[in-house]
Amino acid sequence: MDTIYPSLVHIVGEGYASFRREELFTYSKDLGTSEPKWPDYVAAPKTAEQVAEILKLANREKVPVVPLGGGMSLAGLALPLKGGIALDLKRMDRIIEVNEKGRYAVVEAGVSHGKLTAYLHNQHPHLMHSEPGAPPAATIGGNLAIHGQGDLAHPYGFNTDMINGMEIVLPTGEICKFGSCAVGAGWFTLHPLPDVGLFLGWNGATGIITKVSLRLFPYKKFREMEIFVVEDENLIPEILYELTHLGLTEDLVAFSSAIPPFSDRLHHVSINVTGDSEAEIELKRRLIFEVKLAKYIESGVGGIAAVSQAIQRPQVSKSADWKKGGGFEYVGSIMPVSAYPECYRRGAEISTRHHIPYTILGRVIGCGHAMMFSWSYAFNRADEKTVRHAREALHETDNIVMDLGGVIWKPAVFGQELLLAKMDVNTLSLMKKIKLLLDPNNIMNPGNWEVD
Amino acid sequence: MFKLQFDESKCFSCDTNDCLTQCQYMDIDPGTAETEIRKIINGEDSFVLHDCATCYACEEYCRRGNHPFYLIVQRQEELNILPLPDPLVKRGVQMGIPFRGEPEISEIKGTALNLGVFSNLSRFTQGRLFENLTLMSTDSRKMFHYFCQLMYLHFGRISVINDRLGKIIRTIAAHKVDEVVHFHDECYGTYTSYAPAFGIDVPFKSIHLFEYLYNRLLELKSDIRPLNLKVAYQRPCSSRLSPDKYPYVDKIFDLIGVEHVPREYVGKKALCCGGTILGQKRKGSRRLALELQEKNIDDMKKAGAEVCVFNCPACVDTLGQKVAQNGLMPLFMSDLCRLAIGEKAS
Ligand SMILES: Cc1cc2nc3c(=O)[nH]c(=O)nc-3n(C[C@H](O)[C@H](O)[C@H](O)COP(=O)(O)OP(=O)(O)OC[C@H]3O[C@@H](n4cnc5c(N)ncnc54)[C@H](O)[C@@H]3O)c2cc1C
């Protein structure tokens, strides 16, 4: 009988660790096209101290540890590629503090985006955070570990640009703090101390995020979505340029999909507009439609498809419905906005070849500095042929991202290898040194961001 | 293919030219109207084709039973003078394509209530008013099989209507119904005005929702408690295709004890909700739509209305929230009737 299971029980308590197959089953799969990968154990810690104990144990036993938040990242990133302990962080879900005037919230990393949104809505109705379009069970920690973006990406950038501080458990078990909280001050700023942040975007391969101070932003009372449509994809970059110059909107997303038919070969831009009064919103609508977009309307190449709609998060998951058996996975990429037309054309071509209705989307990040461009591929979970088609389409798309000079976002292992192969050698060597320094036994989510 | 039955001689001998002189969105004197009508009939360019708000009202203004609006739209298509930007036209045309399998056709005994593309509004067809009707088009995934297509009059796309309408009529007829009450004026107008104007056969009898509601209320008369409300009615564009049914608005109001407040923009002079104008490519269209909405709502308020009654879901979409923000309660006509017989609004 191995000693790992009793040690895990000792750390997290009875009922929060398991090695039973029926419980491991859930942790062996994710929602996408990845083959199942089984962990040997699962443990669900409640505190950073318990996380630290588990990591020390894993180092002693040389057992991999794979952190898991909501498990919504789709690309197999939280699957235990090399077995070991699945570390389910969903019990670490305390909202510790909301500083209303300082506009930040300190939360445990397992807090879900849905929970934080609901909490703010009820307790601090003038504040919001940047929630991704993911299902609400997605966690704050998981999203930061992959450099996610949410519905405030246009005004404020990546979600990882919106943190004021973090607590991390290093692979060797030390608990560290970053930002003003590291010197015992409040959790109100990440800067100006020396930058030792080596944890974001690493899929947990350099440490486990246990606490975060997230920036919050004004939540305006009136909120709506306007939709503008064009047929010529080449117009999208300049339209987004106009709108980002105006700088008066929240989320800005361009999308097109073969299904439902109304959006086929047309490009919709959803424009989230908010204000504390109808007059504020109308001023913004006027500047958008009567100043910035009027030339497209009057020349007949662009039109107002809808105004004052209830805000919806990007609905990529709906594409899972276009085939029986409800599966979908997407390649996300970080691209220059100018690449939209080519991304659309190449994506539509791949989809057609694999008999999948195309679904593409580009979300503006920052003031048009980049966009997260995604290509979604639907498949039928019960039909291996369609899963294979989707998997091949995903791989081909990873290659396109590299071809077009973009960066694959939250790449699966295949995409990580493409990126590492292209990476500057000195950067690669630095990554290797960091990984070795922080995780000498290579226990943290092995298989992810592995530099040979 | 189907051809508009348009009697030009009626226009040539017309001395009022109401179709254009009464237009609320273009200021046209009788002389200009005569010239422009001739141009339109002859297939020539006319400013009317460019500036038409597509409100359908000229179908009602014409006293001679001709079809000026259908002709205008036909010419817009022929001359490629589309009121809306091209991508909106393409989007609209694609929107009507069914994509989620065929509908299940079951035989309907008695009278049907056709929801058309408003399957998700079936909650507005509940209660005793509707208990004798069998709903048709209740599955929102299949509703485009019941889409009357008339919306494309706003898009300069007569050809799309004519291409698709035959199949829609066959789908409805496949339910083996004799009588169909249409939830939306637009469907009613399609089968009783547009189809005959283009020589399209309709093998079922259509009943206007208001006529149905009125007759049903008569059956339930003993349950009616006067509502004593002051109401305004937002007349939709498609109601212009069935002006003979418009009197049912007042008949219903009288029956349920509500006062139809005296307004400037009422009946023939009703104003468009602005929904379609807002997207048009003519300079200033959005502003015009907002001004119309403001004028309309101010008029309702000035007349002392407490409730704004709708029949068209598209009008509710564009105006519903605005009338509510102005202190008027937006209500579907069927809901108003439900209140009168002691039921709750949906
Ligand atoms: C329909 C749909 C829409 C989506 N839309 C968006 C979107 O708009 N924006 C967006 O950003 N994402 C989106 N996603 C992707 C993803 O769901 C989110 O990014 C989500 O926030 C990831 O969080 P998670 O808790 O599910 O992470 P998980 O999948 O559990 O984990 C992600 C990675 O982080 C690691 N990890 C998890 N927790 C921690 C931790 N505390 N510390 C260190 N490492 C950790 C895991 O090992 C894994 O490698 C979408 C997904 C779906 C299915």
GROMACS .gro file of N, CA, C and O in nm, chain B residues 140-206:
model
  268
  592SER      N    1  -3.934   2.688  -3.175
  592SER     CA    2  -3.856   2.799  -3.230
  592SER      C    3  -3.745   2.751  -3.324
  592SER      O    4  -3.696   2.828  -3.405
  593ARG      N    5  -3.707   2.624  -3.313
  593ARG     CA    6  -3.604   2.575  -3.407
  593ARG      C    7  -3.660   2.560  -3.548
  593ARG      O    8  -3.586   2.556  -3.646
  594LYS      N    9  -3.792   2.548  -3.556
  594LYS     CA   10  -3.854   2.521  -3.687
  594LYS      C   11  -3.937   2.638  -3.738
  594LYS      O   12  -4.004   2.627  -3.839
  595MET      N   13  -3.934   2.748  -3.663
  595MET     CA   14  -4.031   2.854  -3.692
  595MET      C   15  -4.012   2.918  -3.829
  595MET      O   16  -4.106   2.972  -3.885
  596PHE      N   17  -3.893   2.911  -3.885
  596PHE     CA   18  -3.874   2.975  -4.015
  596PHE      C   19  -3.948   2.903  -4.127
  596PHE      O   20  -3.962   2.956  -4.236
  597HIS      N   21  -3.997   2.783  -4.099
  597HIS     CA   22  -4.083   2.716  -4.197
  597HIS      C   23  -4.220   2.783  -4.204
  597HIS      O   24  -4.299   2.752  -4.290
  598TYR      N   25  -4.247   2.870  -4.107
  598TYR     CA   26  -4.377   2.938  -4.101
  598TYR      C   27  -4.362   3.088  -4.120
  598TYR      O   28  -4.454   3.164  -4.097
  599PHE      N   29  -4.244   3.127  -4.161
  599PHE     CA   30  -4.211   3.270  -4.172
  599PHE      C   31  -4.279   3.326  -4.298
  599PHE      O   32  -4.246   3.287  -4.409
  600CYS      N   33  -4.368   3.423  -4.278
  600CYS     CA   34  -4.447   3.472  -4.392
  600CYS      C   35  -4.362   3.550  -4.492
  600CYS      O   36  -4.408   3.576  -4.603
  601GLN      N   37  -4.245   3.590  -4.457
  601GLN     CA   38  -4.147   3.653  -4.548
  601GLN      C   39  -4.175   3.800  -4.579
  601GLN      O   40  -4.097   3.864  -4.649
  602LEU      N   41  -4.287   3.851  -4.531
  602LEU     CA   42  -4.324   3.986  -4.575
  602LEU      C   43  -4.225   4.093  -4.532
  602LEU      O   44  -4.216   4.200  -4.593
  603MET      N   45  -4.150   4.061  -4.428
  603MET     CA   46  -4.048   4.154  -4.380
  603MET      C   47  -3.959   4.205  -4.494
  603MET      O   48  -3.906   4.315  -4.488
  604TYR      N   49  -3.943   4.124  -4.598
  604TYR     CA   50  -3.851   4.163  -4.706
  604TYR      C   51  -3.903   4.282  -4.787
  604TYR      O   52  -3.832   4.333  -4.873
  605LEU      N   53  -4.024   4.326  -4.758
  605LEU     CA   54  -4.070   4.452  -4.819
  605LEU      C   55  -3.983   4.567  -4.769
  605LEU      O   56  -3.965   4.666  -4.838
  606HIS      N   57  -3.930   4.554  -4.648
  606HIS     CA   58  -3.839   4.657  -4.597
  606HIS      C   59  -3.702   4.648  -4.664
  606HIS      O   60  -3.619   4.736  -4.647
  607PHE      N   61  -3.675   4.536  -4.728
  607PHE     CA   62  -3.540   4.508  -4.778
  607PHE      C   63  -3.528   4.525  -4.929
  607PHE      O   64  -3.424   4.493  -4.986
  608GLY      N   65  -3.637   4.567  -4.993
  608GLY     CA   66  -3.633   4.575  -5.140
  608GLY      C   67  -3.616   4.437  -5.201
  608GLY      O   68  -3.542   4.421  -5.299
  609ARG      N   69  -3.682   4.338  -5.148
  609ARG     CA   70  -3.660   4.202  -5.195
  609ARG      C   71  -3.792   4.127  -5.216
  609ARG      O   72  -3.822   4.028  -5.150
  610ILE      N   73  -3.869   4.176  -5.314
  610ILE     CA   74  -3.991   4.107  -5.354
  610ILE      C   75  -3.958   3.965  -5.400
  610ILE      O   76  -4.030   3.870  -5.374
  611SER      N   77  -3.843   3.952  -5.470
  611SER     CA   78  -3.810   3.821  -5.528
  611SER      C   79  -3.797   3.715  -5.420
  611SER      O   80  -3.834   3.600  -5.440
  612VAL      N   81  -3.745   3.752  -5.304
  612VAL     CA   82  -3.728   3.654  -5.196
  612VAL      C   83  -3.865   3.608  -5.146
  612VAL      O   84  -3.890   3.489  -5.126
  613ILE      N   85  -3.955   3.704  -5.131
  613ILE     CA   86  -4.089   3.668  -5.085
  613ILE      C   87  -4.152   3.571  -5.185
  613ILE      O   88  -4.205   3.466  -5.148
  614ASN      N   89  -4.143   3.609  -5.312
  614ASN     CA   90  -4.209   3.527  -5.412
  614ASN      C   91  -4.144   3.389  -5.427
  614ASN      O   92  -4.212   3.291  -5.455
  615ASP      N   93  -4.015   3.382  -5.404
  615ASP     CA   94  -3.946   3.252  -5.411
  615ASP      C   95  -3.991   3.159  -5.299
  615ASP      O   96  -4.004   3.040  -5.318
  616ARG      N   97  -4.009   3.217  -5.182
  616ARG     CA   98  -4.025   3.131  -5.064
  616ARG      C   99  -4.170   3.110  -5.020
  616ARG      O  100  -4.198   3.013  -4.950
  617LEU      N  101  -4.256   3.203  -5.058
  617LEU     CA  102  -4.389   3.201  -4.997
  617LEU      C  103  -4.469   3.075  -5.028
  617LEU      O  104  -4.539   3.022  -4.941
  618GLY      N  105  -4.453   3.025  -5.150
  618GLY     CA  106  -4.528   2.904  -5.189
  618GLY      C  107  -4.503   2.791  -5.090
  618GLY      O  108  -4.596   2.722  -5.046
  619LYS      N  109  -4.378   2.772  -5.053
  619LYS     CA  110  -4.342   2.661  -4.965
  619LYS      C  111  -4.403   2.683  -4.825
  619LYS      O  112  -4.449   2.590  -4.759
  620ILE      N  113  -4.402   2.808  -4.782
  620ILE     CA  114  -4.457   2.838  -4.648
  620ILE      C  115  -4.608   2.807  -4.648
  620ILE      O  116  -4.660   2.747  -4.554
  621ILE      N  117  -4.672   2.849  -4.754
  621ILE     CA  118  -4.817   2.825  -4.762
  621ILE      C  119  -4.844   2.674  -4.762
  621ILE      O  120  -4.934   2.626  -4.693
  622ARG      N  121  -4.762   2.600  -4.835
  622ARG     CA  122  -4.782   2.453  -4.837
  622ARG      C  123  -4.761   2.394  -4.698
  622ARG      O  124  -4.830   2.301  -4.658
  623THR      N  125  -4.665   2.447  -4.623
  623THR     CA  126  -4.640   2.395  -4.487
  623THR      C  127  -4.762   2.418  -4.399
  623THR      O  128  -4.807   2.328  -4.327
  624ILE      N  129  -4.816   2.538  -4.405
  624ILE     CA  130  -4.934   2.568  -4.322
  624ILE      C  131  -5.052   2.480  -4.367
  624ILE      O  132  -5.121   2.419  -4.285
  625ALA      N  133  -5.068   2.473  -4.499
  625ALA     CA  134  -5.182   2.396  -4.551
  625ALA      C  135  -5.169   2.248  -4.517
  625ALA      O  136  -5.270   2.179  -4.501
  626ALA      N  137  -5.044   2.201  -4.502
  626ALA     CA  138  -5.024   2.058  -4.472
  626ALA      C  139  -5.085   2.019  -4.338
  626ALA      O  140  -5.111   1.902  -4.312
  627HIS      N  141  -5.111   2.117  -4.253
  627HIS     CA  142  -5.178   2.087  -4.125
  627HIS      C  143  -5.328   2.062  -4.146
  627HIS      O  144  -5.400   2.041  -4.049
  628LYS      N  145  -5.369   2.072  -4.270
  628LYS     CA  146  -5.510   2.049  -4.307
  628LYS      C  147  -5.605   2.141  -4.231
  628LYS      O  148  -5.710   2.098  -4.184
  629VAL      N  149  -5.565   2.264  -4.215
  629VAL     CA  150  -5.651   2.358  -4.143
  629VAL      C  151  -5.741   2.432  -4.241
  629VAL      O  152  -5.702   2.456  -4.354
  630ASP      N  153  -5.857   2.468  -4.194
  630ASP     CA  154  -5.945   2.550  -4.278
  630ASP      C  155  -5.925   2.697  -4.244
  630ASP      O  156  -5.922   2.783  -4.331
  631GLU      N  157  -5.912   2.721  -4.116
  631GLU     CA  158  -5.905   2.860  -4.069
  631GLU      C  159  -5.780   2.881  -3.987
  631GLU      O  160  -5.748   2.800  -3.900
  632VAL      N  161  -5.714   2.992  -4.013
  632VAL     CA  162  -5.594   3.023  -3.936
  632VAL      C  163  -5.603   3.166  -3.881
  632VAL      O  164  -5.620   3.261  -3.958
  633VAL      N  165  -5.592   3.176  -3.749
  633VAL     CA  166  -5.578   3.308  -3.689
  633VAL      C  167  -5.429   3.338  -3.689
  633VAL      O  168  -5.349   3.251  -3.653
  634HIS      N  169  -5.391   3.456  -3.730
  634HIS     CA  170  -5.248   3.488  -3.735
  634HIS      C  171  -5.211   3.577  -3.617
  634HIS      O  172  -5.273   3.681  -3.594
  635PHE      N  173  -5.110   3.534  -3.545
  635PHE     CA  174  -5.064   3.607  -3.428
  635PHE      C  175  -5.017   3.747  -3.466
  635PHE      O  176  -5.032   3.843  -3.392
  636HIS      N  177  -4.960   3.759  -3.585
  636HIS     CA  178  -4.899   3.885  -3.627
  636HIS      C  179  -4.973   3.941  -3.748
  636HIS      O  180  -5.005   3.866  -3.841
  637ASP      N  181  -4.998   4.072  -3.748
  637ASP     CA  182  -5.058   4.138  -3.864
  637ASP      C  183  -4.988   4.104  -3.993
  637ASP      O  184  -5.048   4.099  -4.099
  638GLU      N  185  -4.857   4.092  -3.982
  638GLU     CA  186  -4.775   4.074  -4.102
  638GLU      C  187  -4.815   3.945  -4.175
  638GLU      O  188  -4.825   3.945  -4.297
  639CYS      N  189  -4.837   3.839  -4.099
  639CYS     CA  190  -4.880   3.713  -4.163
  639CYS      C  191  -5.018   3.733  -4.224
  639CYS      O  192  -5.044   3.692  -4.337
  640TYR      N  193  -5.105   3.796  -4.147
  640TYR     CA  194  -5.240   3.820  -4.199
  640TYR      C  195  -5.232   3.898  -4.330
  640TYR      O  196  -5.295   3.864  -4.430
  641GLY      N  197  -5.152   4.003  -4.331
  641GLY     CA  198  -5.137   4.084  -4.452
  641GLY      C  199  -5.080   4.003  -4.568
  641GLY      O  200  -5.116   4.024  -4.684
  642THR      N  201  -4.991   3.911  -4.537
  642THR     CA  202  -4.931   3.830  -4.643
  642THR      C  203  -5.037   3.750  -4.716
  642THR      O  204  -5.041   3.747  -4.839
  643TYR      N  205  -5.123   3.683  -4.635
  643TYR     CA  206  -5.216   3.589  -4.697
  643TYR      C  207  -5.342   3.655  -4.751
  643TYR      O  208  -5.413   3.596  -4.832
  644THR      N  209  -5.370   3.777  -4.704
  644THR     CA  210  -5.494   3.840  -4.749
  644THR      C  211  -5.471   3.960  -4.841
  644THR      O  212  -5.563   4.004  -4.907
  645SER      N  213  -5.349   4.014  -4.841
  645SER     CA  214  -5.323   4.129  -4.928
  645SER      C  215  -5.213   4.096  -5.030
  645SER      O  216  -5.234   4.102  -5.150
  646TYR      N  217  -5.097   4.058  -4.978
  646TYR     CA  218  -4.984   4.037  -5.068
  646TYR      C  219  -5.010   3.922  -5.165
  646TYR      O  220  -4.992   3.937  -5.287
  647ALA      N  221  -5.052   3.808  -5.111
  647ALA     CA  222  -5.069   3.690  -5.196
  647ALA      C  223  -5.169   3.718  -5.309
  647ALA      O  224  -5.136   3.696  -5.427
  648PRO      N  225  -5.288   3.770  -5.278
  648PRO     CA  226  -5.378   3.800  -5.390
  648PRO      C  227  -5.320   3.902  -5.488
  648PRO      O  228  -5.339   3.890  -5.609
  649ALA      N  229  -5.246   3.999  -5.436
  649ALA     CA  230  -5.190   4.101  -5.526
  649ALA      C  231  -5.091   4.039  -5.625
  649ALA      O  232  -5.070   4.093  -5.734
  650PHE      N  233  -5.030   3.929  -5.588
  650PHE     CA  234  -4.933   3.864  -5.677
  650PHE      C  235  -4.989   3.735  -5.738
  650PHE      O  236  -4.914   3.656  -5.796
  651GLY      N  237  -5.118   3.712  -5.719
  651GLY     CA  238  -5.180   3.593  -5.778
  651GLY      C  239  -5.131   3.464  -5.714
  651GLY      O  240  -5.121   3.360  -5.780
  652ILE      N  241  -5.098   3.468  -5.585
  652ILE     CA  242  -5.052   3.347  -5.516
  652ILE      C  243  -5.171   3.284  -5.443
  652ILE      O  244  -5.240   3.352  -5.367
  653ASP      N  245  -5.193   3.156  -5.469
  653ASP     CA  246  -5.308   3.086  -5.408
  653ASP      C  247  -5.288   3.059  -5.261
  653ASP      O  248  -5.180   3.014  -5.221
  654VAL      N  249  -5.388   3.085  -5.181
  654VAL     CA  250  -5.381   3.054  -5.037
  654VAL      C  251  -5.499   2.961  -5.004
  654VAL      O  252  -5.614   3.006  -5.006
  655PRO      N  253  -5.473   2.837  -4.975
  655PRO     CA  254  -5.583   2.741  -4.960
  655PRO      C  255  -5.646   2.738  -4.820
  655PRO      O  256  -5.715   2.644  -4.787
  656PHE      N  257  -5.618   2.835  -4.736
  656PHE     CA  258  -5.684   2.838  -4.605
  656PHE      C  259  -5.739   2.979  -4.582
  656PHE      O  260  -5.694   3.075  -4.646
  657LYS      N  261  -5.833   2.986  -4.489
  657LYS     CA  262  -5.892   3.116  -4.460
  657LYS      C  263  -5.814   3.182  -4.346
  657LYS      O  264  -5.781   3.116  -4.247
  658SER      N  265  -5.783   3.309  -4.362
  658SER     CA  266  -5.708   3.379  -4.257
  658SER      C  267  -5.800   3.466  -4.173
  658SER      O  268  -5.891   3.530  -4.226
   0.00000   0.00000   0.00000
